[in-house]
């Protein structure tokens, strides 16, 4: 009588094992601990770094918030909307003007965010049926018009001469540290809320709209609603970042929000990794390094950023977050790995 030890050979259901779940839970716990430690270190940073380093950290966090929104629009929904810097400016000027008028700074953040989200929908609605180059040009023109309005409205915005920003302070803490703590809290909340939305149904639907376009309608998806939602959320986060940016800079003027800001934002999205979850964080950190490196180039900054952007897209289409995967899939690494396996096999054969 023949016995069969393998249940798969009998057609019987194979019992599930929980062996693979434990390592997954272990990795998840390790990531959670690492995230908590990283946030704790960032909260302690103002007490252990100098003023310049605190400014750099603050600027990085502001750009993380802004890039989260821009990546949602460009990377996840596939819409090259180039009014992001103008919506960033709406947040900066809106908050600064409101604070000057007596509105508490923390109250101005949701107000300017909602105003920018509404304006983003207004911008996106007529341009929503455009794609690619035509959408980029249309939204860029609208963004430039917004900057021009800020320049012309000199009695309110100070025009080309700019305006001072009333700095909000936590009692007993300096203005720069106060801005840093608020920015850090907002950046952490924004990242986890955006991540939660994108790993769920909303993110999957956005990617469907990105890849199928108007054909998504045949699946029962409202293409218009999802594209406008992406515009609104992008503008919402851009304005929040702009309000915090104004507090950080303490003085703002319209030229700050032109191409010299828009191009680095594109670098953050594509160099970090468009359509990825960690891309905005990596891209923002990388861009701040470039900002410090290119700060003496003056009007040539946009050209330098453009060259970096083209090189990054050519060498790493998936951005810096794909660097590990690209290295693993490269022929050179593959040859080293195969040689290592072959050497291990030979040693095992000799030992046998």
mmCIF file of C-alpha atoms in Angstrom:
data_model
loop_
_atom_site.group_PDB
_atom_site.id
_atom_site.type_symbol
_atom_site.label_atom_id
_atom_site.label_comp_id
_atom_site.label_asym_id
_atom_site.label_seq_id
_atom_site.Cartn_x
_atom_site.Cartn_y
_atom_site.Cartn_z
ATOM 1 C CA UNK A 1 0.000 0.000 0.000
ATOM 2 C CA UNK A 2 1.446 3.322 -1.034
ATOM 3 C CA UNK A 3 1.280 6.299 1.270
ATOM 4 C CA UNK A 4 1.491 9.884 0.087
ATOM 5 C CA UNK A 5 3.116 12.322 2.461
ATOM 6 C CA UNK A 6 2.479 15.451 0.372
ATOM 7 C CA UNK A 7 -1.127 16.676 0.684
ATOM 8 C CA UNK A 8 -0.784 18.477 -2.636
ATOM 9 C CA UNK A 9 -0.452 15.102 -4.410
ATOM 10 C CA UNK A 10 -3.768 13.856 -2.998
ATOM 11 C CA UNK A 11 -5.673 16.951 -3.972
ATOM 12 C CA UNK A 12 -6.411 17.669 -0.316
ATOM 13 C CA UNK A 13 -6.226 21.266 0.841
ATOM 14 C CA UNK A 14 -2.769 22.266 1.951
ATOM 15 C CA UNK A 15 -2.766 23.639 5.503
ATOM 16 C CA UNK A 16 -1.649 27.240 5.722
ATOM 17 C CA UNK A 17 1.368 28.050 7.776
ATOM 18 C CA UNK A 18 1.925 31.247 9.681
ATOM 19 C CA UNK A 19 5.686 31.178 9.231
ATOM 20 C CA UNK A 20 5.697 33.970 6.638
ATOM 21 C CA UNK A 21 3.484 36.214 8.751
ATOM 22 C CA UNK A 22 5.936 36.466 11.642
ATOM 23 C CA UNK A 23 8.804 37.996 9.612
ATOM 24 C CA UNK A 24 6.334 40.422 8.006
ATOM 25 C CA UNK A 25 5.062 41.485 11.420
ATOM 26 C CA UNK A 26 8.652 41.777 12.614
ATOM 27 C CA UNK A 27 9.583 44.049 9.704
ATOM 28 C CA UNK A 28 6.468 46.154 10.294
ATOM 29 C CA UNK A 29 7.300 46.539 13.987
ATOM 30 C CA UNK A 30 10.898 47.449 13.118
ATOM 31 C CA UNK A 31 9.718 50.130 10.686
ATOM 32 C CA UNK A 32 7.302 51.518 13.286
ATOM 33 C CA UNK A 33 10.064 51.702 15.899
ATOM 34 C CA UNK A 34 12.411 53.370 13.392
ATOM 35 C CA UNK A 35 9.721 55.935 12.520
ATOM 36 C CA UNK A 36 9.088 56.745 16.189
ATOM 37 C CA UNK A 37 12.827 57.120 16.857
ATOM 38 C CA UNK A 38 13.253 59.362 13.787
ATOM 39 C CA UNK A 39 10.366 61.624 14.859
ATOM 40 C CA UNK A 40 11.733 61.781 18.421
ATOM 41 C CA UNK A 41 15.168 62.793 17.113
ATOM 42 C CA UNK A 42 13.591 65.464 14.921
ATOM 43 C CA UNK A 43 11.631 66.855 17.874
ATOM 44 C CA UNK A 44 14.853 67.059 19.890
ATOM 45 C CA UNK A 45 16.786 68.726 17.035
ATOM 46 C CA UNK A 46 16.162 72.386 18.064
ATOM 47 C CA UNK A 47 17.946 71.733 21.359
ATOM 48 C CA UNK A 48 21.048 70.248 19.756
ATOM 49 C CA UNK A 49 21.710 72.056 16.454
ATOM 50 C CA UNK A 50 22.691 75.584 15.537
ATOM 51 C CA UNK A 51 20.404 78.162 13.948
ATOM 52 C CA UNK A 52 21.537 77.428 10.405
ATOM 53 C CA UNK A 53 20.956 73.673 10.681
ATOM 54 C CA UNK A 54 17.547 74.334 12.223
ATOM 55 C CA UNK A 55 16.697 76.514 9.220
ATOM 56 C CA UNK A 56 17.788 73.755 6.816
ATOM 57 C CA UNK A 57 15.717 71.126 8.654
ATOM 58 C CA UNK A 58 12.731 73.470 8.701
ATOM 59 C CA UNK A 59 13.053 74.197 4.990
ATOM 60 C CA UNK A 60 13.264 70.467 4.231
ATOM 61 C CA UNK A 61 10.053 69.769 6.179
ATOM 62 C CA UNK A 62 8.239 72.618 4.411
ATOM 63 C CA UNK A 63 9.226 71.140 1.059
ATOM 64 C CA UNK A 64 8.177 67.659 2.199
ATOM 65 C CA UNK A 65 4.647 68.983 2.828
ATOM 66 C CA UNK A 66 4.561 70.788 -0.510
ATOM 67 C CA UNK A 67 5.984 67.832 -2.454
ATOM 68 C CA UNK A 68 3.464 65.438 -0.895
ATOM 69 C CA UNK A 69 0.750 67.451 -2.644
ATOM 70 C CA UNK A 70 2.665 67.923 -5.883
ATOM 71 C CA UNK A 71 3.520 64.217 -6.049
ATOM 72 C CA UNK A 72 -0.133 63.341 -5.512
ATOM 73 C CA UNK A 73 -1.053 65.467 -8.540
ATOM 74 C CA UNK A 74 1.877 64.667 -10.846
ATOM 75 C CA UNK A 75 3.018 61.240 -9.699
ATOM 76 C CA UNK A 76 -0.254 59.566 -8.748
ATOM 77 C CA UNK A 77 -2.856 61.197 -10.988
ATOM 78 C CA UNK A 78 -0.437 61.863 -13.860
ATOM 79 C CA UNK A 79 -1.408 65.522 -14.342
ATOM 80 C CA UNK A 80 1.470 67.929 -14.988
ATOM 81 C CA UNK A 81 -0.138 70.923 -13.288
ATOM 82 C CA UNK A 82 2.396 73.735 -12.993
ATOM 83 C CA UNK A 83 0.453 76.177 -10.821
ATOM 84 C CA UNK A 84 1.810 74.581 -7.643
ATOM 85 C CA UNK A 85 4.293 77.371 -6.837
ATOM 86 C CA UNK A 86 1.506 79.953 -7.237
ATOM 87 C CA UNK A 87 -0.731 78.031 -4.817
ATOM 88 C CA UNK A 88 2.262 77.877 -2.481
ATOM 89 C CA UNK A 89 2.411 81.685 -2.759
ATOM 90 C CA UNK A 90 -1.310 81.962 -1.971
ATOM 91 C CA UNK A 91 -0.638 80.162 1.306
ATOM 92 C CA UNK A 92 2.345 82.369 2.135
ATOM 93 C CA UNK A 93 0.657 85.680 1.338
ATOM 94 C CA UNK A 94 -2.760 84.666 2.644
ATOM 95 C CA UNK A 95 -1.373 83.641 6.013
ATOM 96 C CA UNK A 96 0.947 86.662 6.309
ATOM 97 C CA UNK A 97 -1.843 89.127 5.464
ATOM 98 C CA UNK A 98 -4.295 87.416 7.831
ATOM 99 C CA UNK A 99 -1.789 87.399 10.709
ATOM 100 C CA UNK A 100 -1.071 91.070 10.087
ATOM 101 C CA UNK A 101 -4.812 91.658 10.350
ATOM 102 C CA UNK A 102 -4.988 90.018 13.775
ATOM 103 C CA UNK A 103 -5.930 86.417 12.896
ATOM 104 C CA UNK A 104 -3.957 83.840 14.937
ATOM 105 C CA UNK A 105 -1.349 82.090 12.801
ATOM 106 C CA UNK A 106 -2.566 78.564 13.548
ATOM 107 C CA UNK A 107 -6.062 79.594 12.433
ATOM 108 C CA UNK A 108 -4.745 80.948 9.135
ATOM 109 C CA UNK A 109 -3.308 77.538 8.129
ATOM 110 C CA UNK A 110 -6.639 75.756 7.468
ATOM 111 C CA UNK A 111 -8.145 78.955 6.046
ATOM 112 C CA UNK A 112 -5.464 79.450 3.367
ATOM 113 C CA UNK A 113 -5.449 75.703 2.685
ATOM 114 C CA UNK A 114 -9.185 75.684 1.927
ATOM 115 C CA UNK A 115 -8.866 78.868 -0.163
ATOM 116 C CA UNK A 116 -6.017 77.368 -2.221
ATOM 117 C CA UNK A 117 -7.883 74.077 -2.651
ATOM 118 C CA UNK A 118 -10.872 75.986 -4.014
ATOM 119 C CA UNK A 119 -8.635 78.009 -6.336
ATOM 120 C CA UNK A 120 -6.919 74.796 -7.484
ATOM 121 C CA UNK A 121 -10.300 73.372 -8.498
ATOM 122 C CA UNK A 122 -11.082 76.603 -10.361
ATOM 123 C CA UNK A 123 -7.727 76.341 -12.138
ATOM 124 C CA UNK A 124 -8.112 72.638 -12.808
ATOM 125 C CA UNK A 125 -11.685 72.674 -14.075
ATOM 126 C CA UNK A 126 -11.086 74.428 -17.429
ATOM 127 C CA UNK A 127 -7.711 72.712 -17.868
ATOM 128 C CA UNK A 128 -8.856 69.263 -16.782
ATOM 129 C CA UNK A 129 -9.652 68.065 -20.304
ATOM 130 C CA UNK A 130 -6.139 68.900 -21.448
ATOM 131 C CA UNK A 131 -3.240 66.473 -21.131
ATOM 132 C CA UNK A 132 0.530 66.505 -21.209
ATOM 133 C CA UNK A 133 2.179 69.570 -22.673
ATOM 134 C CA UNK A 134 -1.085 71.488 -23.118
ATOM 135 C CA UNK A 135 -2.106 71.001 -19.477
ATOM 136 C CA UNK A 136 1.364 72.052 -18.325
ATOM 137 C CA UNK A 137 1.309 75.252 -20.383
ATOM 138 C CA UNK A 138 -2.262 76.150 -19.354
ATOM 139 C CA UNK A 139 -1.621 75.716 -15.628
ATOM 140 C CA UNK A 140 1.772 77.438 -15.867
ATOM 141 C CA UNK A 141 0.108 80.476 -17.469
ATOM 142 C CA UNK A 142 -2.546 80.574 -14.748
ATOM 143 C CA UNK A 143 0.114 80.293 -12.076
ATOM 144 C CA UNK A 144 2.089 83.169 -13.579
ATOM 145 C CA UNK A 145 -1.108 85.229 -13.659
ATOM 146 C CA UNK A 146 -1.567 84.645 -9.914
ATOM 147 C CA UNK A 147 1.994 85.827 -9.226
ATOM 148 C CA UNK A 148 1.346 88.903 -11.361
ATOM 149 C CA UNK A 149 -1.806 89.679 -9.353
ATOM 150 C CA UNK A 150 0.238 89.484 -6.138
ATOM 151 C CA UNK A 151 2.727 91.924 -7.658
ATOM 152 C CA UNK A 152 0.063 94.390 -8.804
ATOM 153 C CA UNK A 153 -1.861 94.311 -5.498
ATOM 154 C CA UNK A 154 0.849 96.410 -3.843
ATOM 155 C CA UNK A 155 -1.419 98.065 -1.207
ATOM 156 C CA UNK A 156 -2.135 94.611 0.238
ATOM 157 C CA UNK A 157 0.918 92.515 -0.624
ATOM 158 C CA UNK A 158 3.634 95.147 -0.789
ATOM 159 C CA UNK A 159 4.058 94.473 -4.515
ATOM 160 C CA UNK A 160 7.521 93.744 -5.847
ATOM 161 C CA UNK A 161 9.053 95.275 -2.740
ATOM 162 C CA UNK A 162 7.652 92.481 -0.609
ATOM 163 C CA UNK A 163 6.238 92.460 2.905
ATOM 164 C CA UNK A 164 7.403 91.578 6.387
ATOM 165 C CA UNK A 165 5.845 88.572 8.073
ATOM 166 C CA UNK A 166 4.733 88.680 11.694
ATOM 167 C CA UNK A 167 6.437 85.656 13.258
ATOM 168 C CA UNK A 168 4.325 83.494 15.561
ATOM 169 C CA UNK A 169 6.007 82.218 18.731
ATOM 170 C CA UNK A 170 5.276 79.575 21.315
ATOM 171 C CA UNK A 171 5.723 81.224 24.742
ATOM 172 C CA UNK A 172 9.267 80.705 25.970
ATOM 173 C CA UNK A 173 10.563 79.434 22.596
ATOM 174 C CA UNK A 174 12.225 81.360 19.777
ATOM 175 C CA UNK A 175 10.364 82.086 16.552
ATOM 176 C CA UNK A 176 12.479 79.715 14.444
ATOM 177 C CA UNK A 177 12.015 76.837 16.903
ATOM 178 C CA UNK A 178 8.276 77.568 17.162
ATOM 179 C CA UNK A 179 7.913 77.391 13.382
ATOM 180 C CA UNK A 180 9.978 74.207 13.332
ATOM 181 C CA UNK A 181 7.774 72.380 15.846
ATOM 182 C CA UNK A 182 4.584 73.329 14.015
ATOM 183 C CA UNK A 183 6.112 72.352 10.661
ATOM 184 C CA UNK A 184 7.301 69.002 12.020
ATOM 185 C CA UNK A 185 3.861 68.132 13.438
ATOM 186 C CA UNK A 186 2.148 69.137 10.180
ATOM 187 C CA UNK A 187 4.685 67.214 8.050
ATOM 188 C CA UNK A 188 4.265 64.003 10.077
ATOM 189 C CA UNK A 189 0.459 64.240 9.991
ATOM 190 C CA UNK A 190 0.440 65.097 6.278
ATOM 191 C CA UNK A 191 2.700 62.173 5.403
ATOM 192 C CA UNK A 192 0.699 59.553 7.279
ATOM 193 C CA UNK A 193 -2.674 60.885 6.081
ATOM 194 C CA UNK A 194 -1.518 61.018 2.451
ATOM 195 C CA UNK A 195 0.054 57.577 2.766
ATOM 196 C CA UNK A 196 -3.139 56.146 4.247
ATOM 197 C CA UNK A 197 -5.183 57.610 1.382
ATOM 198 C CA UNK A 198 -2.828 56.475 -1.377
ATOM 199 C CA UNK A 199 -2.381 52.872 -0.234
ATOM 200 C CA UNK A 200 -6.159 52.491 -0.186
ATOM 201 C CA UNK A 201 -8.940 52.687 -2.730
ATOM 202 C CA UNK A 202 -8.350 56.371 -3.488
ATOM 203 C CA UNK A 203 -4.738 55.804 -4.529
ATOM 204 C CA UNK A 204 -5.580 52.762 -6.648
ATOM 205 C CA UNK A 205 -8.329 54.696 -8.410
ATOM 206 C CA UNK A 206 -5.997 57.634 -9.060
ATOM 207 C CA UNK A 207 -3.518 55.300 -10.713
ATOM 208 C CA UNK A 208 -6.306 53.771 -12.781
ATOM 209 C CA UNK A 209 -7.280 57.244 -13.971
ATOM 210 C CA UNK A 210 -3.626 57.980 -14.697
ATOM 211 C CA UNK A 211 -3.105 54.879 -16.846
ATOM 212 C CA UNK A 212 -6.509 54.604 -18.532
ATOM 213 C CA UNK A 213 -7.547 58.249 -18.721
ATOM 214 C CA UNK A 214 -11.102 58.754 -19.954
ATOM 215 C CA UNK A 215 -11.440 54.994 -20.454
ATOM 216 C CA UNK A 216 -11.739 54.758 -16.661
ATOM 217 C CA UNK A 217 -15.310 55.957 -17.089
ATOM 218 C CA UNK A 218 -16.220 52.551 -18.517
ATOM 219 C CA UNK A 219 -15.296 51.091 -15.099
ATOM 220 C CA UNK A 220 -17.710 53.407 -13.326
ATOM 221 C CA UNK A 221 -14.990 55.851 -12.217
ATOM 222 C CA UNK A 222 -15.685 59.583 -12.383
ATOM 223 C CA UNK A 223 -12.496 60.803 -14.063
ATOM 224 C CA UNK A 224 -13.418 64.463 -13.621
ATOM 225 C CA UNK A 225 -14.090 64.083 -9.892
ATOM 226 C CA UNK A 226 -10.836 62.263 -9.164
ATOM 227 C CA UNK A 227 -8.711 64.632 -11.213
ATOM 228 C CA UNK A 228 -10.257 67.666 -9.532
ATOM 229 C CA UNK A 229 -9.798 66.019 -6.137
ATOM 230 C CA UNK A 230 -6.099 65.590 -6.925
ATOM 231 C CA UNK A 231 -5.892 69.279 -7.865
ATOM 232 C CA UNK A 232 -7.693 70.289 -4.648
ATOM 233 C CA UNK A 233 -5.526 68.167 -2.343
ATOM 234 C CA UNK A 234 -2.389 69.357 -4.090
ATOM 235 C CA UNK A 235 -3.396 72.997 -3.613
ATOM 236 C CA UNK A 236 -4.429 72.310 -0.002
ATOM 237 C CA UNK A 237 -0.983 70.987 0.935
ATOM 238 C CA UNK A 238 0.839 73.615 -1.134
ATOM 239 C CA UNK A 239 -0.880 76.434 0.763
ATOM 240 C CA UNK A 240 -0.098 74.881 4.147
ATOM 241 C CA UNK A 241 3.556 74.634 3.132
ATOM 242 C CA UNK A 242 3.450 78.222 1.865
ATOM 243 C CA UNK A 243 2.103 79.534 5.175
ATOM 244 C CA UNK A 244 4.907 77.791 7.058
ATOM 245 C CA UNK A 245 7.453 78.974 4.485
ATOM 246 C CA UNK A 246 6.455 82.607 5.083
ATOM 247 C CA UNK A 247 7.016 82.155 8.827
ATOM 248 C CA UNK A 248 10.396 80.620 8.125
ATOM 249 C CA UNK A 249 11.565 83.353 5.730
ATOM 250 C CA UNK A 250 10.015 86.271 7.732
ATOM 251 C CA UNK A 251 9.982 88.341 4.500
ATOM 252 C CA UNK A 252 8.284 87.445 1.219
ATOM 253 C CA UNK A 253 8.043 88.950 -2.273
ATOM 254 C CA UNK A 254 6.393 87.680 -5.494
ATOM 255 C CA UNK A 255 9.632 86.781 -7.306
ATOM 256 C CA UNK A 256 10.305 84.117 -4.655
ATOM 257 C CA UNK A 257 7.453 82.041 -6.077
ATOM 258 C CA UNK A 258 8.380 82.035 -9.751
ATOM 259 C CA UNK A 259 10.355 79.522 -11.819
ATOM 260 C CA UNK A 260 13.157 79.444 -9.240
ATOM 261 C CA UNK A 261 10.688 77.714 -6.910
ATOM 262 C CA UNK A 262 8.637 75.729 -9.425
ATOM 263 C CA UNK A 263 11.616 73.982 -11.040
ATOM 264 C CA UNK A 264 13.065 72.756 -7.714
ATOM 265 C CA UNK A 265 9.594 71.418 -6.867
ATOM 266 C CA UNK A 266 9.633 69.388 -10.076
ATOM 267 C CA UNK A 267 13.108 68.151 -9.129
ATOM 268 C CA UNK A 268 11.754 67.049 -5.734
ATOM 269 C CA UNK A 269 8.976 65.003 -7.336
ATOM 270 C CA UNK A 270 10.897 63.325 -10.155
ATOM 271 C CA UNK A 271 14.300 62.964 -8.514
ATOM 272 C CA UNK A 272 12.744 61.647 -5.308
ATOM 273 C CA UNK A 273 10.467 59.252 -7.180
ATOM 274 C CA UNK A 274 7.177 60.292 -8.806
ATOM 275 C CA UNK A 275 4.294 58.108 -7.682
ATOM 276 C CA UNK A 276 6.141 56.656 -4.682
ATOM 277 C CA UNK A 277 5.329 57.108 -0.997
ATOM 278 C CA UNK A 278 8.820 58.031 0.200
ATOM 279 C CA UNK A 279 9.696 60.040 -2.910
ATOM 280 C CA UNK A 280 8.574 63.438 -1.504
ATOM 281 C CA UNK A 281 10.726 63.000 1.605
ATOM 282 C CA UNK A 282 13.838 61.906 -0.305
ATOM 283 C CA UNK A 283 13.283 64.473 -3.065
ATOM 284 C CA UNK A 284 12.810 67.356 -0.615
ATOM 285 C CA UNK A 285 15.999 66.487 1.259
ATOM 286 C CA UNK A 286 17.925 66.194 -2.009
ATOM 287 C CA UNK A 287 16.555 69.514 -3.305
ATOM 288 C CA UNK A 288 17.552 71.386 -0.152
ATOM 289 C CA UNK A 289 21.119 70.155 -0.657
ATOM 290 C CA UNK A 290 20.940 71.463 -4.243
ATOM 291 C CA UNK A 291 19.518 74.772 -3.043
ATOM 292 C CA UNK A 292 22.513 75.242 -0.763
ATOM 293 C CA UNK A 293 24.884 74.104 -3.532
ATOM 294 C CA UNK A 294 23.349 76.324 -6.245
ATOM 295 C CA UNK A 295 22.613 79.405 -4.138
ATOM 296 C CA UNK A 296 25.450 81.424 -5.691
ATOM 297 C CA UNK A 297 24.313 80.816 -9.286
ATOM 298 C CA UNK A 298 21.692 83.578 -9.281
ATOM 299 C CA UNK A 299 19.540 83.514 -12.412
ATOM 300 C CA UNK A 300 21.272 80.334 -13.585
ATOM 301 C CA UNK A 301 19.700 78.301 -10.778
ATOM 302 C CA UNK A 302 16.692 77.231 -12.870
ATOM 303 C CA UNK A 303 19.010 76.014 -15.641
ATOM 304 C CA UNK A 304 21.106 74.043 -13.159
ATOM 305 C CA UNK A 305 17.995 72.444 -11.684
ATOM 306 C CA UNK A 306 16.763 71.600 -15.171
ATOM 307 C CA UNK A 307 20.018 69.808 -15.994
ATOM 308 C CA UNK A 308 19.821 67.820 -12.744
ATOM 309 C CA UNK A 309 16.195 66.932 -13.502
ATOM 310 C CA UNK A 310 17.014 65.650 -17.009
ATOM 311 C CA UNK A 311 20.001 63.623 -15.772
ATOM 312 C CA UNK A 312 17.958 62.106 -12.954
ATOM 313 C CA UNK A 313 15.127 61.072 -15.279
ATOM 314 C CA UNK A 314 17.610 59.594 -17.765
ATOM 315 C CA UNK A 315 19.630 57.647 -15.175
ATOM 316 C CA UNK A 316 16.960 56.850 -12.567
ATOM 317 C CA UNK A 317 13.460 57.032 -14.107
ATOM 318 C CA UNK A 318 12.012 55.766 -10.813
ATOM 319 C CA UNK A 319 13.849 58.372 -8.747
ATOM 320 C CA UNK A 320 16.252 57.998 -5.850
ATOM 321 C CA UNK A 321 13.850 55.657 -4.035
ATOM 322 C CA UNK A 322 14.393 53.143 -6.840
ATOM 323 C CA UNK A 323 18.186 53.242 -6.483
ATOM 324 C CA UNK A 324 18.357 49.985 -4.515
ATOM 325 C CA UNK A 325 16.072 48.134 -6.929
ATOM 326 C CA UNK A 326 17.946 49.497 -9.951
ATOM 327 C CA UNK A 327 21.244 48.361 -8.455
ATOM 328 C CA UNK A 328 19.892 44.879 -7.731
ATOM 329 C CA UNK A 329 18.588 44.542 -11.284
ATOM 330 C CA UNK A 330 21.743 45.843 -12.951
ATOM 331 C CA UNK A 331 23.895 43.431 -14.991
ATOM 332 C CA UNK A 332 26.979 44.196 -12.924
ATOM 333 C CA UNK A 333 25.297 43.266 -9.635
ATOM 334 C CA UNK A 334 23.687 40.261 -11.324
ATOM 335 C CA UNK A 335 27.078 38.968 -12.442
ATOM 336 C CA UNK A 336 28.534 39.413 -8.964
ATOM 337 C CA UNK A 337 25.554 37.632 -7.436
ATOM 338 C CA UNK A 338 25.741 34.727 -9.900
ATOM 339 C CA UNK A 339 29.475 34.361 -9.277
ATOM 340 C CA UNK A 340 28.815 34.346 -5.544
ATOM 341 C CA UNK A 341 26.186 31.615 -5.921
ATOM 342 C CA UNK A 342 28.506 29.589 -8.133
ATOM 343 C CA UNK A 343 31.359 29.861 -5.617
ATOM 344 C CA UNK A 344 29.036 28.856 -2.777
ATOM 345 C CA UNK A 345 27.795 25.886 -4.793
ATOM 346 C CA UNK A 346 31.338 24.719 -5.486
ATOM 347 C CA UNK A 347 32.266 24.947 -1.798
ATOM 348 C CA UNK A 348 29.145 23.000 -0.840
ATOM 349 C CA UNK A 349 29.966 20.339 -3.438
ATOM 350 C CA UNK A 350 33.493 19.925 -2.097
ATOM 351 C CA UNK A 351 32.196 19.711 1.454
ATOM 352 C CA UNK A 352 29.727 17.014 0.359
#
